[in-house]
Each structure stands twice: as C-alpha cells, then as structure tokens.
Steps between C-alpha positions, in 0.01 A plus 500: 500500500710558810866580541647170379818549300655289228814462712293346782343253261835397351658463845216267609532298182877466531463364854233247408678397179824440685338290774282235330343225709330179397137398552410472870845633587430872457597570861718810455272633222204473744694690765606770255146556374357488856734784601397706195131449570538591868693814407200597284267457798333188362343245730719197430421130509766229483458126551660250735492208256594660168666797339307793353368824645185711474467873560173685554445875476192715462137446594402146607171601664295277272323797339740544209664257255831329577751487217790256504824513302705182486867444430675162484829463691689187405790445263587205276782247548701484180846494350646848452852531357574137584375507859168392643339777703181684587425748223229758440439424132120517514476863614379444854760746625341759272146409615594549865676828413192637322257410780736655754508807277125521525529474877722810497264681264188453713625492861421868554203530265208572734273552198558135415532349840164629620316364196638146469688232686826392334661162559851429373556126465856376460458131420759221521541194285336602175756302297381173657133593464432478873530844657163635389315200640684541832399864531144425399500249785631777728202720409713754317224598256184427701435871559626613156268621221739575214824317435783611270836358401768607257754304298783595267436380144750381236560738213336252262171546687495867598713789376689716745290799609172307461287299739204263495210505744491118520728198460293201405736228624441141408487209739829327579584166651797287600515124551814346651537120489756229562558177306624241751681180407824309529825572322659227286829432323526649154559151359170370642215736393245223537536514880343843543294770336714790386355809672634718219299302245189519721548875539542534123180306449323748732657803322384373162152410627454853639573638154196308366256691726284735293228726641283761331756700293303823551592487872871559553663214694822308538654213692872428504752315713727757669709263715641154423761361737632143466826309505831579664872509431530135408382453142492121520204510741142500366309740727181359647390831653439852367341824610294714263281810512239624256396864452138557394343816355144573390313825443189382685444305820282249313777426246749459783276240667488297176873535442582381851275193461675412174843517668375269774376263230845495339660407832237228558580363154875490574441323831292235329720452195833477683375359825698751710429729792437855388417723795385861488705688762360848459214661308385857516368774274379855463151593382431703187406868544147615578514875447219720636375755244457779757856466632626484140306816421656689789848381397426613144398845620816529710728400213334746267540775759868429550625378164231613257250311286760413236714325760213296646495155347244222483504225767800270461438129444799296609574132573696610802336459838475686832347392828344847529186349349447262790385798706209583271409136444502412867330825598246578226398830661838649395507723193847449371737551212875494442664784308756421233785751492708554186864556589722374218554173686757281318582222417196375697357417839701234692808554283792510740619831358158665461516878480238774471473877489493583873352844426177319407440431867406866533213435259383204702506699824305782337238265355437321833488829688245627246291186552475587870407858415221385270359279776522784751300717265250222429592503130486126444240503225249302708340507838710338772347210686699483822564162656 
C-alpha cells in the first residue's frame, strides 16, 4: 500500500489539528493541501470564489471509472477552555489526513493509476451545509462514477478497530427567526408584548409536534436571546433558532411545515412581527448498494469480517449526501470509522484514537484497489 509511514500521518494530522479554520475561511488549509497534492503530481483545481481544492491522478481517458474520495475541511466555532475559537471537534482534521494518506499510498502505483481515475475532493463549509452544493455547482463530480467519504464515529456507535460500510445520516434543518417589537417599562407590561413570553410560547408549541414515532425525529430550540443588562425593561425583541432532525427526507418536510405553522400561530395570536432570517438543511442519506458493497469488501479485507459492522443509522447529518442527490449517476457511500471517539462529536474536548486513522487510510486505499481490479460486485456503467 505504498511507503506511507505512521509518522507522516501523525505529522499531517498535528498540522491540520493545530490550524483549524471556519467554514468558507479555509484559506491556509486549502494552500497546505494544494501543495501536498502538487507534490504528489496531481492535477490540481482551486477556485477563485471559494475555498476547497481538488486533485486528480490516474486515467481520465473516459474508458475507465473515476473514483472520488471526499474530505471535509472546516472547523467549528465554540468555547474551549473559556475562549471562543475555531476547533476541530468533528474530526475533519482526521478526514483530511486520511485522504492525504491515500494520496501518498497511490501516487506511484502504476497498477492503479492505469486502471482508474482518482479524484481527491477537499470540500469547504460542511458544517454550514453549503460546501457540497457549491462543489456540485462547480462540476466537481460530473465525471465521477463512484463517490466515497469517511467519518469518525463516536464510541457509542462503533467500537475502536471496527468500521461500517455506510452511514445512514438523517436529514437536518435549522430555522433562525427574530421576534421584533418595542421595549417597555417593567411597571407597564400592557404597553408591549414580552418577547420572552412569545418565545416561550413557541418553545412549548414545538414540544407538541408529534410525527410517526417509528421514524426518528426531533425539533428543539437551540438559541434564545432576549433582554439586556437592565432588568426593569420588558424586551420586545428576541432571536431564536430551532434545530430539526428526521431520519427521512419526507419526515423532515413535514416537520419543517409544522414549525412554520407554529410561527404563523404565534404571529396571529400575539400580533407581532416574527421574521425568518435564515433557513437551511441537509438531506438524508441515499446510499448506493454497489458502493456500499465495495466498502464492505474493503473493510473485511483490512479489518476482518468480525470488525465489519452493519450500516450506522444516526440523526446526525452531513452534506456529503447532496452530491448523490443532485447527481443521481453517482454511486456513493460514507464509511463510518470506529476510533474510541469520546465524549462525542462537537464536544469541545473531543478525543479519539489517532492510530485508527491508519485503518481508514488502508480501507480507502483498498477501495481503489478493488475498483482497479474490477472487483465491485457488479458491472460498471460509466457515465
């Protein structure tokens, strides 16, 4: 599998972990990865209106399949040890490290590079659910046949040393809205509508939404800002945000409509202006069985049958799935990598077994080898 060493992998990870950048601000990360891809003799594409970088290597004649590996690049903005900062608590530093490890493994493999085209996609802005759509718009996967991603999994989902051939993410959504009104003196509550009371009405109404209980779903307020330093002022304005989760795209559509109905009800009941300021979401996974089969074969080859788990169903989301939804010709799946990740994804002090990255690199390299040998389990229909 090439001459890649563990020390190289850890050095790459340490650099990326120590230099996190927020969504759409991955400027230095893009430059770092671009240099690494160019050093590996990849044909590199960068963009003049967004971060992100693509590296191509191998056979792009149109006569053989093109396989893409995707890694997300951005970090989260959160409080760590009392200070707000960019922080890689979702594992994107590890995802980039693993895909760069595959680059090193295959850059001199003529047996692979003659049989397939390989595209390495380093995507910005996954945390805001927008990077995948941007790269789809850029044509990043138009010439791609098979599409693979990888994501670290919490220890509650997947044990260290094991991996899953598919992560069946649910759909996610976010609705930000403002309640707008006038402040009033605390002694004269009849002169305004208390935005805290209106927000509380909305919070309680959301808790009365019930969908089919056999389909996992949730809706909860995750931001509520109102009032100021003076406690004798009744706040007329507030800002709230609601996080939505549903295992299927159909359930998410219903859930979103019910949230809109709650806001309409509050507008009517209180006679106030409630304005949606931002609304976005990520689609639920649509895993292709052929890609899942190849990933399964690769995990068995690297980790053994006993360490190959069933597909993971999770209410978490990932914009990886926009690629396969927007481009139905893609045969895609995301691999779930067990790595003793604790306490959990997005925890400011998330940790994982960094040695597990070697498993991820080996699995993705094996996926490319299986494609080069034509061992995908089905005939390839090239697009």
